[in-house]
Amino acid sequence: MATEISPLAPKSYAQLPPIAGVRIETAAAGIKYKDRTDVMLMVFDRPAAVAGVFTTSKCPSAPVDFCRANLADGQARALVVNSGNANAFTGKKGREATELTAKSAAEAVGCKPSEVFLASTGVIGEPLDASKFASVLGTMAGSASGDRWLDAARAIMTTDTYPKVATRTAKIDGVTVRLNGMAKGAGMIAPDMATMLSFVVTDADIEPGALQTMLGRHVGSTFNAVTVDSDTSTSDTLMVFATGAATERGAGAIRSASDPRARSFSKALAELMEDLAIQIVRDGEGARKQVEITVTGAASAKAAGRIARSIANSPLVKTAVAGEDANWGRIVMAVGKAGEKAERDKLAIWFGDVRVAVDGERDPGYSEAAASDVMKQDEIAIRVDLGIGRGKARVFTCDLTKAYVEINGDYRS
Amino acid sequence: MATEISPLAPKSYAQLPPIAGVRIETAAAGIKYKDRTDVMLMVFDRPAAVAGVFTTSKCPSAPVDFCRANLADGQARALVVNSGNANAFTGKKGREATELTAKSAAEAVGCKPSEVFLASTGVIGEPLDASKFASVLGTMAGSASGDRWLDAARAIMTTDTYPKVATRTAKIDGVTVRLNGMAKGAGMIAPDMATMLSFVVTDADIEPGALQTMLGRHVGSTFNAVTVDSDTSTSDTLMVFATGAATERGAGAIRSASDPRARSFSKALAELMEDLAIQIVRDGEGARKQVEITVTGAASAKAAGRIARSIANSPLVKTAVAGEDANWGRIVMAVGKAGEKAERDKLAIWFGDVRVAVDGERDPGYSEAAASDVMKQDEIAIRVDLGIGRGKARVFTCDLTKAYVEINGDYRS
């Protein structure tokens, strides 16, 4: 496993303030790793509204199944997350493990198992020994406090080289509410609903339905717009919890996502989600460069998205970026294979501000030196204009380096 | 560029006999490479029937456009192939280059430009200087002979580490006819109609329509069933030429693909195509292992194909194979992300003959040692049974190694 921290890691981590209504604790349950925390408990002393989106995988993990079932009630009292074992493709044993974990957490917190939410990340296919949680959750619930956000983000890491946290504020009825979020994920990242694992908590009072609507509105342009390796996980989970504690300070309840009073919150939520999503790309396994791909002029937004993803997932484009090679022919290839409408002779391509191709051939003013200068940067913008419509999309990815192959050639063993 | 020969290269090359009606010559036109041949001319002294399939890329190369137009007549007198430059995304200059090449070849051979077929492979986006051909084609047409198959296969190589040739025989009216074929391709290989470049020649007398039908029948299970890196090229071209010279020896003309007299030929063609397609996978950029993925029990053959391709194209599966890691959880992930119907609890997975998962969880008799032994082989069979229908598919691929990243980080520069 990689121990070297990504060169794209943040210079310093955001300072997350406490959020009224939630307490956090971490512990080392010895699930797989030695000498590090691997379990995180979030306690909501009063029921929090909860919304979530999950992997579209046809082989979802047991915790994903468990959360989907509990989400119907829209109320959360506890969240338990472990790293080191994904509890995915574990059959009946997997379901038993989720039930035992939820029962232990419910006892520790004093709630029903249906108010507990679970997420697991790590190896697929190995039975998870949930009795390891049972023994620590009681103690954790007692010692949980409001200032453990960075510890929590560390406890849920697998091949991540840094913890991912972000914080925003918004106004409701003139009162400042807070949003804190964390995420994990570095490989098996091509979320098709949400990323590996991400949890956002706010003290705003937002009804589950409204929260779910806002989450759904922003997930497409944030977590679903990042890809590390085109491999969609069995365990993708993104949940937002609203404790409602800010009502005590005068921030009234939001009952509908279309309430104009929700605008500031919705915007802050979108920003927070984008911040976390980009942090995942910047910690992509073996990543040395962040790549932002913008497609404009496509037949539709959906077509633009497919083309952007075709570029972002192309091993040849990603290795060219790793090699700092301004190989724009591979962008042409990726546009061509996407299966969406494209007219070769209307296509234009930019690396950064340098237009390298136009009207279906190399730009007459093409400068290899100028294009190469762009490729030497840490953050590379690639833009493609199809010239046939108004469809637009943006996708974030990273390069494909030898380190990715190394990390994934011996991750499990 | 990689110079080390793939460890999966054939121990010896097939000996291709001359085929009556076709002569071949190669030359070094200095298009990009130094000290090697980079242009190949095939001359059909009498018109040969021709059939072809090409890339489905929306940004096809100029030679692909050119061949598609000429294919309507179904007659060929010459084939010109160059390596070092794909003449793709070269706009008006690209069309002019194909016209000049065809004109030069037509003059050299004594035919119409509409009887000339072209293919180019190499860098995308750089104008191709066709005047380099003009000066050599005349000499080449004169010196072309029947025994240059291996030379021809070498002249069309780019990042290939070995030439790919195959030969078969079939019977028509009790008379033996021959099929010779060659192919090139090592990266940008996920053919969606044909592979990078492959050419098959027979002395049988087969009408263009019948030839096209047989080609279409076999391409799905051969060239379209291989993938190196999921990147479909702008230049994929597979053509079959039938000189008809075997009629002189009593092998009558075939006018329809459903003629029972065509059966032996069709079978030999399928075998030849599979042979060449697998040679491409075995020379996949950086490949150290050949992987055969079989999916059974899917809802339909199409669903099986999508699932097989999802596994074959997954970077996490391919890096696990490179690391000789029996990480079957990644197979589960790739099945899950394919978007096709799957029921987790009916899934079974084998590495070679070792069943590693069944009924939605790890096989009760799972042996890490037995699974690991399979992964140490050069040729690895992965089988997935969905347990829900009768759909079947098979796809061939290779592993993803650091050498792939290295080769593609500096291919162009």
CSV table of N, CA, C and O in Angstrom, one decimal, chain B residues 206-311:
chain,number,residue,atom,x,y,z
B,206,ILE,N,-14.6,-15.8,-54.0
B,206,ILE,CA,-15.8,-15.6,-53.2
B,206,ILE,C,-16.3,-14.2,-53.6
B,206,ILE,O,-15.5,-13.2,-53.5
B,207,GLU,N,-17.6,-14.1,-53.9
B,207,GLU,CA,-18.1,-12.8,-54.3
B,207,GLU,C,-18.1,-11.8,-53.1
B,207,GLU,O,-18.2,-12.2,-51.9
B,208,PRO,N,-17.9,-10.5,-53.4
B,208,PRO,CA,-17.8,-9.5,-52.3
B,208,PRO,C,-18.9,-9.6,-51.2
B,208,PRO,O,-18.6,-9.6,-50.0
B,209,GLY,N,-20.1,-9.7,-51.7
B,209,GLY,CA,-21.2,-9.8,-50.7
B,209,GLY,C,-21.1,-11.0,-49.8
B,209,GLY,O,-21.3,-10.8,-48.6
B,210,ALA,N,-20.8,-12.1,-50.3
B,210,ALA,CA,-20.6,-13.3,-49.5
B,210,ALA,C,-19.5,-13.2,-48.5
B,210,ALA,O,-19.5,-13.6,-47.4
B,211,LEU,N,-18.4,-12.6,-49.0
B,211,LEU,CA,-17.2,-12.4,-48.2
B,211,LEU,C,-17.5,-11.4,-47.0
B,211,LEU,O,-17.1,-11.7,-45.9
B,212,GLN,N,-18.3,-10.4,-47.4
B,212,GLN,CA,-18.6,-9.4,-46.3
B,212,GLN,C,-19.5,-10.1,-45.3
B,212,GLN,O,-19.3,-9.8,-44.1
B,213,THR,N,-20.4,-10.9,-45.7
B,213,THR,CA,-21.3,-11.6,-44.7
B,213,THR,C,-20.5,-12.5,-43.8
B,213,THR,O,-20.7,-12.5,-42.6
B,214,MET,N,-19.6,-13.2,-44.4
B,214,MET,CA,-18.8,-14.1,-43.5
B,214,MET,C,-17.9,-13.3,-42.5
B,214,MET,O,-17.7,-13.7,-41.4
B,215,LEU,N,-17.3,-12.3,-43.0
B,215,LEU,CA,-16.5,-11.4,-42.2
B,215,LEU,C,-17.3,-10.9,-41.0
B,215,LEU,O,-16.9,-10.9,-39.9
B,216,GLY,N,-18.5,-10.3,-41.3
B,216,GLY,CA,-19.4,-9.8,-40.3
B,216,GLY,C,-19.8,-10.8,-39.3
B,216,GLY,O,-20.0,-10.6,-38.1
B,217,ARG,N,-20.0,-12.1,-39.7
B,217,ARG,CA,-20.4,-13.2,-38.9
B,217,ARG,C,-19.3,-13.5,-37.8
B,217,ARG,O,-19.6,-13.8,-36.7
B,218,HIS,N,-18.1,-13.4,-38.2
B,218,HIS,CA,-17.0,-13.8,-37.3
B,218,HIS,C,-16.3,-12.7,-36.5
B,218,HIS,O,-15.6,-12.9,-35.6
B,219,VAL,N,-16.5,-11.4,-36.9
B,219,VAL,CA,-15.8,-10.4,-36.3
B,219,VAL,C,-16.1,-10.2,-34.8
B,219,VAL,O,-15.3,-9.8,-34.0
B,220,GLY,N,-17.4,-10.4,-34.5
B,220,GLY,CA,-17.9,-10.2,-33.1
B,220,GLY,C,-17.1,-11.1,-32.1
B,220,GLY,O,-16.8,-10.7,-31.0
B,221,SER,N,-16.9,-12.4,-32.5
B,221,SER,CA,-16.3,-13.4,-31.6
B,221,SER,C,-14.8,-13.4,-31.7
B,221,SER,O,-14.1,-14.2,-30.9
B,222,THR,N,-14.2,-12.6,-32.6
B,222,THR,CA,-12.8,-12.6,-32.7
B,222,THR,C,-12.2,-11.3,-32.5
B,222,THR,O,-11.9,-10.9,-31.3
B,223,PHE,N,-12.0,-10.4,-33.5
B,223,PHE,CA,-11.4,-9.1,-33.3
B,223,PHE,C,-12.2,-8.2,-32.3
B,223,PHE,O,-11.6,-7.5,-31.5
B,224,ASN,N,-13.5,-8.3,-32.4
B,224,ASN,CA,-14.3,-7.4,-31.5
B,224,ASN,C,-14.4,-8.0,-30.1
B,224,ASN,O,-14.9,-7.4,-29.2
B,225,ALA,N,-13.8,-9.2,-29.9
B,225,ALA,CA,-13.8,-9.8,-28.5
B,225,ALA,C,-12.4,-9.6,-27.9
B,225,ALA,O,-12.1,-10.4,-26.9
B,226,VAL,N,-11.6,-8.8,-28.4
B,226,VAL,CA,-10.3,-8.5,-27.7
B,226,VAL,C,-10.2,-7.1,-27.2
B,226,VAL,O,-10.8,-6.2,-27.9
B,227,THR,N,-9.6,-6.8,-26.1
B,227,THR,CA,-9.3,-5.5,-25.7
B,227,THR,C,-8.0,-5.4,-25.0
B,227,THR,O,-7.7,-6.3,-24.2
B,228,VAL,N,-7.2,-4.4,-25.3
B,228,VAL,CA,-6.0,-4.2,-24.5
B,228,VAL,C,-6.2,-3.1,-23.5
B,228,VAL,O,-5.9,-3.3,-22.3
B,229,ASP,N,-6.8,-2.0,-23.9
B,229,ASP,CA,-6.9,-0.9,-23.0
B,229,ASP,C,-8.2,-0.1,-23.1
B,229,ASP,O,-8.3,1.0,-22.6
B,230,SER,N,-9.2,-0.7,-23.7
B,230,SER,CA,-10.6,-0.1,-23.8
B,230,SER,C,-10.6,1.1,-24.7
B,230,SER,O,-11.7,1.7,-24.9
B,231,ASP,N,-9.5,1.4,-25.3
B,231,ASP,CA,-9.5,2.6,-26.2
B,231,ASP,C,-9.6,2.2,-27.7
B,231,ASP,O,-8.7,1.7,-28.3
B,232,THR,N,-10.8,2.6,-28.3
B,232,THR,CA,-11.1,2.2,-29.6
B,232,THR,C,-10.4,3.2,-30.6
B,232,THR,O,-10.5,4.4,-30.5
B,233,SER,N,-9.6,2.7,-31.5
B,233,SER,CA,-8.8,3.5,-32.4
B,233,SER,C,-9.6,4.2,-33.5
B,233,SER,O,-10.8,3.8,-33.8
B,234,THR,N,-9.1,5.3,-34.0
B,234,THR,CA,-9.7,6.0,-35.1
B,234,THR,C,-9.4,5.2,-36.5
B,234,THR,O,-10.0,5.6,-37.5
B,235,SER,N,-8.6,4.2,-36.4
B,235,SER,CA,-8.1,3.6,-37.7
B,235,SER,C,-8.4,2.1,-37.9
B,235,SER,O,-8.0,1.5,-38.9
B,236,ASP,N,-9.1,1.5,-36.9
B,236,ASP,CA,-9.4,0.1,-37.0
B,236,ASP,C,-9.8,-0.3,-38.4
B,236,ASP,O,-10.8,0.2,-39.0
B,237,THR,N,-9.2,-1.3,-39.0
B,237,THR,CA,-9.4,-1.7,-40.4
B,237,THR,C,-9.2,-3.2,-40.5
B,237,THR,O,-8.1,-3.6,-40.1
B,238,LEU,N,-10.1,-3.9,-40.9
B,238,LEU,CA,-10.0,-5.4,-41.2
B,238,LEU,C,-10.5,-5.6,-42.6
B,238,LEU,O,-11.7,-5.3,-42.9
B,239,MET,N,-9.6,-6.1,-43.5
B,239,MET,CA,-10.1,-6.4,-44.9
B,239,MET,C,-9.7,-7.8,-45.3
B,239,MET,O,-8.7,-8.3,-44.9
B,240,VAL,N,-10.6,-8.4,-46.1
B,240,VAL,CA,-10.3,-9.7,-46.7
B,240,VAL,C,-10.4,-9.5,-48.2
B,240,VAL,O,-11.3,-8.9,-48.7
B,241,PHE,N,-9.4,-10.1,-48.8
B,241,PHE,CA,-9.3,-10.1,-50.3
B,241,PHE,C,-9.3,-11.5,-50.8
B,241,PHE,O,-8.6,-12.4,-50.3
B,242,ALA,N,-10.1,-11.7,-51.8
B,242,ALA,CA,-10.2,-13.1,-52.4
B,242,ALA,C,-9.8,-12.9,-53.9
B,242,ALA,O,-10.5,-12.3,-54.7
B,243,THR,N,-8.6,-13.5,-54.2
B,243,THR,CA,-8.1,-13.4,-55.6
B,243,THR,C,-8.8,-14.3,-56.6
B,243,THR,O,-8.8,-14.0,-57.8
B,244,GLY,N,-9.4,-15.4,-56.1
B,244,GLY,CA,-10.1,-16.2,-57.0
B,244,GLY,C,-9.3,-17.2,-57.9
B,244,GLY,O,-9.8,-17.9,-58.7
B,245,ALA,N,-7.9,-17.1,-57.6
B,245,ALA,CA,-7.0,-17.9,-58.4
B,245,ALA,C,-7.3,-19.4,-58.3
B,245,ALA,O,-6.9,-20.2,-59.2
B,246,ALA,N,-7.9,-19.8,-57.2
B,246,ALA,CA,-8.1,-21.3,-57.0
B,246,ALA,C,-9.1,-21.8,-57.9
B,246,ALA,O,-9.3,-23.1,-58.0
B,247,THR,N,-9.9,-21.0,-58.6
B,247,THR,CA,-10.8,-21.5,-59.6
B,247,THR,C,-10.1,-22.3,-60.7
B,247,THR,O,-10.6,-23.3,-61.2
B,248,GLU,N,-8.9,-21.9,-61.0
B,248,GLU,CA,-8.1,-22.6,-62.0
B,248,GLU,C,-7.8,-24.0,-61.6
B,248,GLU,O,-7.5,-24.9,-62.4
B,249,ARG,N,-7.8,-24.2,-60.3
B,249,ARG,CA,-7.5,-25.6,-59.8
B,249,ARG,C,-8.8,-26.3,-59.4
B,249,ARG,O,-8.8,-27.4,-58.9
B,250,GLY,N,-10.0,-25.7,-59.8
B,250,GLY,CA,-11.3,-26.4,-59.6
B,250,GLY,C,-12.1,-26.1,-58.5
B,250,GLY,O,-13.2,-26.7,-58.2
B,251,ALA,N,-11.6,-25.0,-57.6
B,251,ALA,CA,-12.5,-24.6,-56.5
B,251,ALA,C,-13.4,-23.5,-57.1
B,251,ALA,O,-13.1,-22.4,-57.3
B,252,GLY,N,-14.7,-23.9,-57.3
B,252,GLY,CA,-15.7,-23.1,-57.9
B,252,GLY,C,-16.0,-21.8,-57.1
B,252,GLY,O,-15.6,-21.7,-55.9
B,253,ALA,N,-16.6,-20.9,-57.8
B,253,ALA,CA,-17.0,-19.6,-57.1
B,253,ALA,C,-18.1,-19.8,-56.1
B,253,ALA,O,-19.0,-20.6,-56.3
B,254,ILE,N,-17.9,-19.0,-55.0
B,254,ILE,CA,-18.9,-18.9,-54.0
B,254,ILE,C,-19.7,-17.6,-54.1
B,254,ILE,O,-19.1,-16.5,-54.1
B,255,ARG,N,-21.0,-17.7,-54.3
B,255,ARG,CA,-21.7,-16.5,-54.5
B,255,ARG,C,-22.6,-16.1,-53.3
B,255,ARG,O,-23.0,-14.9,-53.3
B,256,SER,N,-22.7,-17.0,-52.4
B,256,SER,CA,-23.5,-16.7,-51.2
B,256,SER,C,-22.9,-17.3,-50.0
B,256,SER,O,-22.4,-18.4,-50.0
B,257,ALA,N,-23.0,-16.6,-48.8
B,257,ALA,CA,-22.4,-17.1,-47.6
B,257,ALA,C,-23.1,-18.3,-47.1
B,257,ALA,O,-22.6,-19.0,-46.3
B,258,SER,N,-24.4,-18.4,-47.5
B,258,SER,CA,-25.2,-19.6,-47.1
B,258,SER,C,-25.0,-20.8,-47.9
B,258,SER,O,-25.6,-21.9,-47.7
B,259,ASP,N,-24.2,-20.7,-49.0
B,259,ASP,CA,-23.8,-21.9,-49.8
B,259,ASP,C,-23.1,-22.9,-48.9
B,259,ASP,O,-22.1,-22.6,-48.3
B,260,PRO,N,-23.6,-24.2,-48.9
B,260,PRO,CA,-22.9,-25.2,-48.0
B,260,PRO,C,-21.5,-25.4,-48.4
B,260,PRO,O,-20.7,-25.8,-47.6
B,261,ARG,N,-21.1,-25.1,-49.7
B,261,ARG,CA,-19.8,-25.3,-50.1
B,261,ARG,C,-18.8,-24.2,-49.5
B,261,ARG,O,-17.6,-24.4,-49.6
B,262,ALA,N,-19.4,-23.2,-48.8
B,262,ALA,CA,-18.6,-22.2,-48.2
B,262,ALA,C,-18.3,-22.5,-46.7
B,262,ALA,O,-17.5,-21.8,-46.1
B,263,ARG,N,-18.9,-23.6,-46.2
B,263,ARG,CA,-18.7,-23.9,-44.8
B,263,ARG,C,-17.3,-24.0,-44.3
B,263,ARG,O,-16.9,-23.5,-43.3
B,264,SER,N,-16.5,-24.8,-45.0
B,264,SER,CA,-15.1,-25.1,-44.6
B,264,SER,C,-14.3,-23.8,-44.7
B,264,SER,O,-13.5,-23.5,-43.7
B,265,PHE,N,-14.6,-23.0,-45.7
B,265,PHE,CA,-13.9,-21.7,-45.8
B,265,PHE,C,-14.3,-20.7,-44.6
B,265,PHE,O,-13.4,-20.1,-44.0
B,266,SER,N,-15.6,-20.7,-44.3
B,266,SER,CA,-16.0,-19.8,-43.3
B,266,SER,C,-15.4,-20.2,-41.9
B,266,SER,O,-15.0,-19.3,-41.1
B,267,LYS,N,-15.3,-21.5,-41.7
B,267,LYS,CA,-14.7,-22.0,-40.4
B,267,LYS,C,-13.2,-21.6,-40.4
B,267,LYS,O,-12.8,-21.2,-39.3
B,268,ALA,N,-12.6,-21.8,-41.5
B,268,ALA,CA,-11.1,-21.5,-41.5
B,268,ALA,C,-10.9,-20.0,-41.3
B,268,ALA,O,-10.0,-19.6,-40.6
B,269,LEU,N,-11.8,-19.2,-41.9
B,269,LEU,CA,-11.7,-17.7,-41.8
B,269,LEU,C,-11.9,-17.4,-40.3
B,269,LEU,O,-11.1,-16.5,-39.7
B,270,ALA,N,-12.9,-18.0,-39.6
B,270,ALA,CA,-13.1,-17.7,-38.2
B,270,ALA,C,-11.9,-18.0,-37.4
B,270,ALA,O,-11.5,-17.3,-36.5
B,271,GLU,N,-11.3,-19.2,-37.7
B,271,GLU,CA,-10.1,-19.6,-36.9
B,271,GLU,C,-8.9,-18.7,-37.1
B,271,GLU,O,-8.2,-18.4,-36.2
B,272,LEU,N,-8.7,-18.3,-38.4
B,272,LEU,CA,-7.6,-17.4,-38.7
B,272,LEU,C,-7.8,-16.1,-38.0
B,272,LEU,O,-6.9,-15.5,-37.4
B,273,MET,N,-9.0,-15.5,-38.0
B,273,MET,CA,-9.3,-14.3,-37.3
B,273,MET,C,-9.1,-14.4,-35.8
B,273,MET,O,-8.5,-13.5,-35.2
B,274,GLU,N,-9.5,-15.5,-35.2
B,274,GLU,CA,-9.3,-15.6,-33.8
B,274,GLU,C,-7.8,-15.7,-33.5
B,274,GLU,O,-7.3,-15.1,-32.5
B,275,ASP,N,-7.1,-16.5,-34.3
B,275,ASP,CA,-5.6,-16.6,-34.1
B,275,ASP,C,-5.0,-15.2,-34.1
B,275,ASP,O,-4.2,-14.9,-33.2
B,276,LEU,N,-5.3,-14.4,-35.1
B,276,LEU,CA,-4.7,-13.1,-35.2
B,276,LEU,C,-5.1,-12.2,-34.0
B,276,LEU,O,-4.3,-11.4,-33.5
B,277,ALA,N,-6.4,-12.3,-33.7
B,277,ALA,CA,-6.9,-11.4,-32.6
B,277,ALA,C,-6.2,-11.7,-31.3
B,277,ALA,O,-5.8,-10.8,-30.5
B,278,ILE,N,-6.0,-13.0,-31.0
B,278,ILE,CA,-5.3,-13.4,-29.8
B,278,ILE,C,-3.8,-13.0,-29.8
B,278,ILE,O,-3.3,-12.6,-28.8
B,279,GLN,N,-3.2,-13.0,-31.0
B,279,GLN,CA,-1.8,-12.6,-31.1
B,279,GLN,C,-1.7,-11.1,-30.7
B,279,GLN,O,-0.7,-10.6,-30.2
B,280,ILE,N,-2.8,-10.3,-31.0
B,280,ILE,CA,-2.8,-8.9,-30.7
B,280,ILE,C,-2.8,-8.7,-29.2
B,280,ILE,O,-2.0,-7.9,-28.6
B,281,VAL,N,-3.7,-9.5,-28.5
B,281,VAL,CA,-3.8,-9.4,-27.0
B,281,VAL,C,-2.4,-9.8,-26.4
B,281,VAL,O,-2.0,-9.2,-25.5
B,282,ARG,N,-1.8,-10.8,-27.0
B,282,ARG,CA,-0.5,-11.3,-26.4
B,282,ARG,C,0.6,-10.3,-26.6
B,282,ARG,O,1.7,-10.4,-26.0
B,283,ASP,N,0.4,-9.3,-27.5
B,283,ASP,CA,1.4,-8.3,-27.7
B,283,ASP,C,0.8,-7.0,-27.2
B,283,ASP,O,1.3,-5.9,-27.6
B,284,GLY,N,-0.2,-7.0,-26.3
B,284,GLY,CA,-0.8,-5.8,-25.7
B,284,GLY,C,0.4,-5.0,-25.1
B,284,GLY,O,1.3,-5.6,-24.5
B,285,GLU,N,0.3,-3.7,-25.2
B,285,GLU,CA,1.4,-2.9,-24.6
B,285,GLU,C,1.7,-3.3,-23.2
B,285,GLU,O,0.8,-3.1,-22.3
B,286,GLY,N,2.9,-3.7,-22.9
B,286,GLY,CA,3.3,-4.0,-21.5
B,286,GLY,C,2.8,-5.4,-21.0
B,286,GLY,O,3.0,-5.7,-19.9
B,287,ALA,N,2.0,-6.1,-21.9
B,287,ALA,CA,1.4,-7.3,-21.4
B,287,ALA,C,2.4,-8.4,-21.0
B,287,ALA,O,3.4,-8.6,-21.6
B,288,ARG,N,2.0,-9.0,-19.9
B,288,ARG,CA,2.8,-10.2,-19.4
B,288,ARG,C,2.0,-11.4,-19.2
B,288,ARG,O,2.5,-12.5,-19.1
B,289,LYS,N,0.6,-11.2,-19.3
B,289,LYS,CA,-0.3,-12.3,-19.2
B,289,LYS,C,-1.5,-12.2,-20.1
B,289,LYS,O,-2.0,-11.1,-20.4
B,290,GLN,N,-1.9,-13.3,-20.7
B,290,GLN,CA,-3.1,-13.4,-21.5
B,290,GLN,C,-4.3,-13.8,-20.6
B,290,GLN,O,-4.1,-14.7,-19.8
B,291,VAL,N,-5.4,-13.1,-20.7
B,291,VAL,CA,-6.5,-13.4,-19.9
B,291,VAL,C,-7.7,-13.7,-20.8
B,291,VAL,O,-8.0,-12.9,-21.7
B,292,GLU,N,-8.4,-14.8,-20.5
B,292,GLU,CA,-9.6,-15.2,-21.2
B,292,GLU,C,-10.8,-15.1,-20.3
B,292,GLU,O,-10.7,-15.7,-19.2
B,293,ILE,N,-11.7,-14.2,-20.6
B,293,ILE,CA,-12.9,-14.0,-19.7
B,293,ILE,C,-14.1,-14.6,-20.3
B,293,ILE,O,-14.5,-14.2,-21.4
B,294,THR,N,-14.7,-15.6,-19.6
B,294,THR,CA,-15.9,-16.2,-20.1
B,294,THR,C,-17.1,-15.9,-19.1
B,294,THR,O,-16.9,-16.1,-17.9
B,295,VAL,N,-18.1,-15.4,-19.7
B,295,VAL,CA,-19.3,-15.1,-18.8
B,295,VAL,C,-20.4,-16.0,-19.3
B,295,VAL,O,-20.7,-16.1,-20.5
B,296,THR,N,-21.0,-16.7,-18.4
B,296,THR,CA,-22.2,-17.6,-18.7
B,296,THR,C,-23.4,-17.3,-17.8
B,296,THR,O,-23.2,-16.6,-16.8
B,297,GLY,N,-24.5,-17.8,-18.2
B,297,GLY,CA,-25.7,-17.6,-17.3
B,297,GLY,C,-26.2,-16.2,-17.2
B,297,GLY,O,-27.0,-15.9,-16.3
B,298,ALA,N,-25.9,-15.4,-18.2
B,298,ALA,CA,-26.4,-14.0,-18.2
B,298,ALA,C,-27.7,-13.9,-18.8
B,298,ALA,O,-28.2,-14.9,-19.5
B,299,ALA,N,-28.4,-12.8,-18.7
B,299,ALA,CA,-29.8,-12.6,-19.2
B,299,ALA,C,-29.8,-12.7,-20.7
B,299,ALA,O,-30.8,-13.2,-21.3
B,300,SER,N,-28.7,-12.3,-21.4
B,300,SER,CA,-28.7,-12.4,-22.9
B,300,SER,C,-27.2,-12.4,-23.3
B,300,SER,O,-26.3,-12.2,-22.4
B,301,ALA,N,-27.0,-12.8,-24.5
B,301,ALA,CA,-25.6,-12.8,-25.0
B,301,ALA,C,-25.0,-11.4,-25.0
B,301,ALA,O,-23.8,-11.2,-24.7
B,302,LYS,N,-25.9,-10.4,-25.2
B,302,LYS,CA,-25.4,-9.0,-25.2
B,302,LYS,C,-25.0,-8.6,-23.8
B,302,LYS,O,-24.0,-7.9,-23.6
B,303,ALA,N,-25.8,-9.0,-22.8
B,303,ALA,CA,-25.5,-8.7,-21.4
B,303,ALA,C,-24.2,-9.4,-21.0
B,303,ALA,O,-23.4,-8.8,-20.4
B,304,ALA,N,-24.1,-10.6,-21.5
B,304,ALA,CA,-22.8,-11.4,-21.2
B,304,ALA,C,-21.6,-10.6,-21.7
B,304,ALA,O,-20.6,-10.5,-21.1
B,305,GLY,N,-21.8,-10.1,-22.9
B,305,GLY,CA,-20.7,-9.4,-23.6
B,305,GLY,C,-20.3,-8.2,-22.8
B,305,GLY,O,-19.1,-7.9,-22.6
B,306,ARG,N,-21.3,-7.4,-22.4
B,306,ARG,CA,-21.0,-6.2,-21.6
B,306,ARG,C,-20.3,-6.5,-20.3
B,306,ARG,O,-19.4,-5.8,-19.9
B,307,ILE,N,-20.8,-7.5,-19.7
B,307,ILE,CA,-20.2,-7.9,-18.4
B,307,ILE,C,-18.7,-8.4,-18.6
B,307,ILE,O,-17.8,-8.0,-17.9
B,308,ALA,N,-18.5,-9.2,-19.6
B,308,ALA,CA,-17.2,-9.7,-19.9
B,308,ALA,C,-16.2,-8.5,-20.2
B,308,ALA,O,-15.1,-8.4,-19.8
B,309,ARG,N,-16.7,-7.5,-21.0
B,309,ARG,CA,-15.9,-6.4,-21.3
B,309,ARG,C,-15.7,-5.5,-20.1
B,309,ARG,O,-14.6,-4.9,-20.0
B,310,SER,N,-16.7,-5.4,-19.2
B,310,SER,CA,-16.5,-4.6,-18.0
B,310,SER,C,-15.4,-5.2,-17.2
B,310,SER,O,-14.6,-4.4,-16.6
B,311,ILE,N,-15.3,-6.5,-17.1
B,311,ILE,CA,-14.2,-7.2,-16.4
B,311,ILE,C,-12.9,-6.9,-17.1
B,311,ILE,O,-11.9,-6.5,-16.5
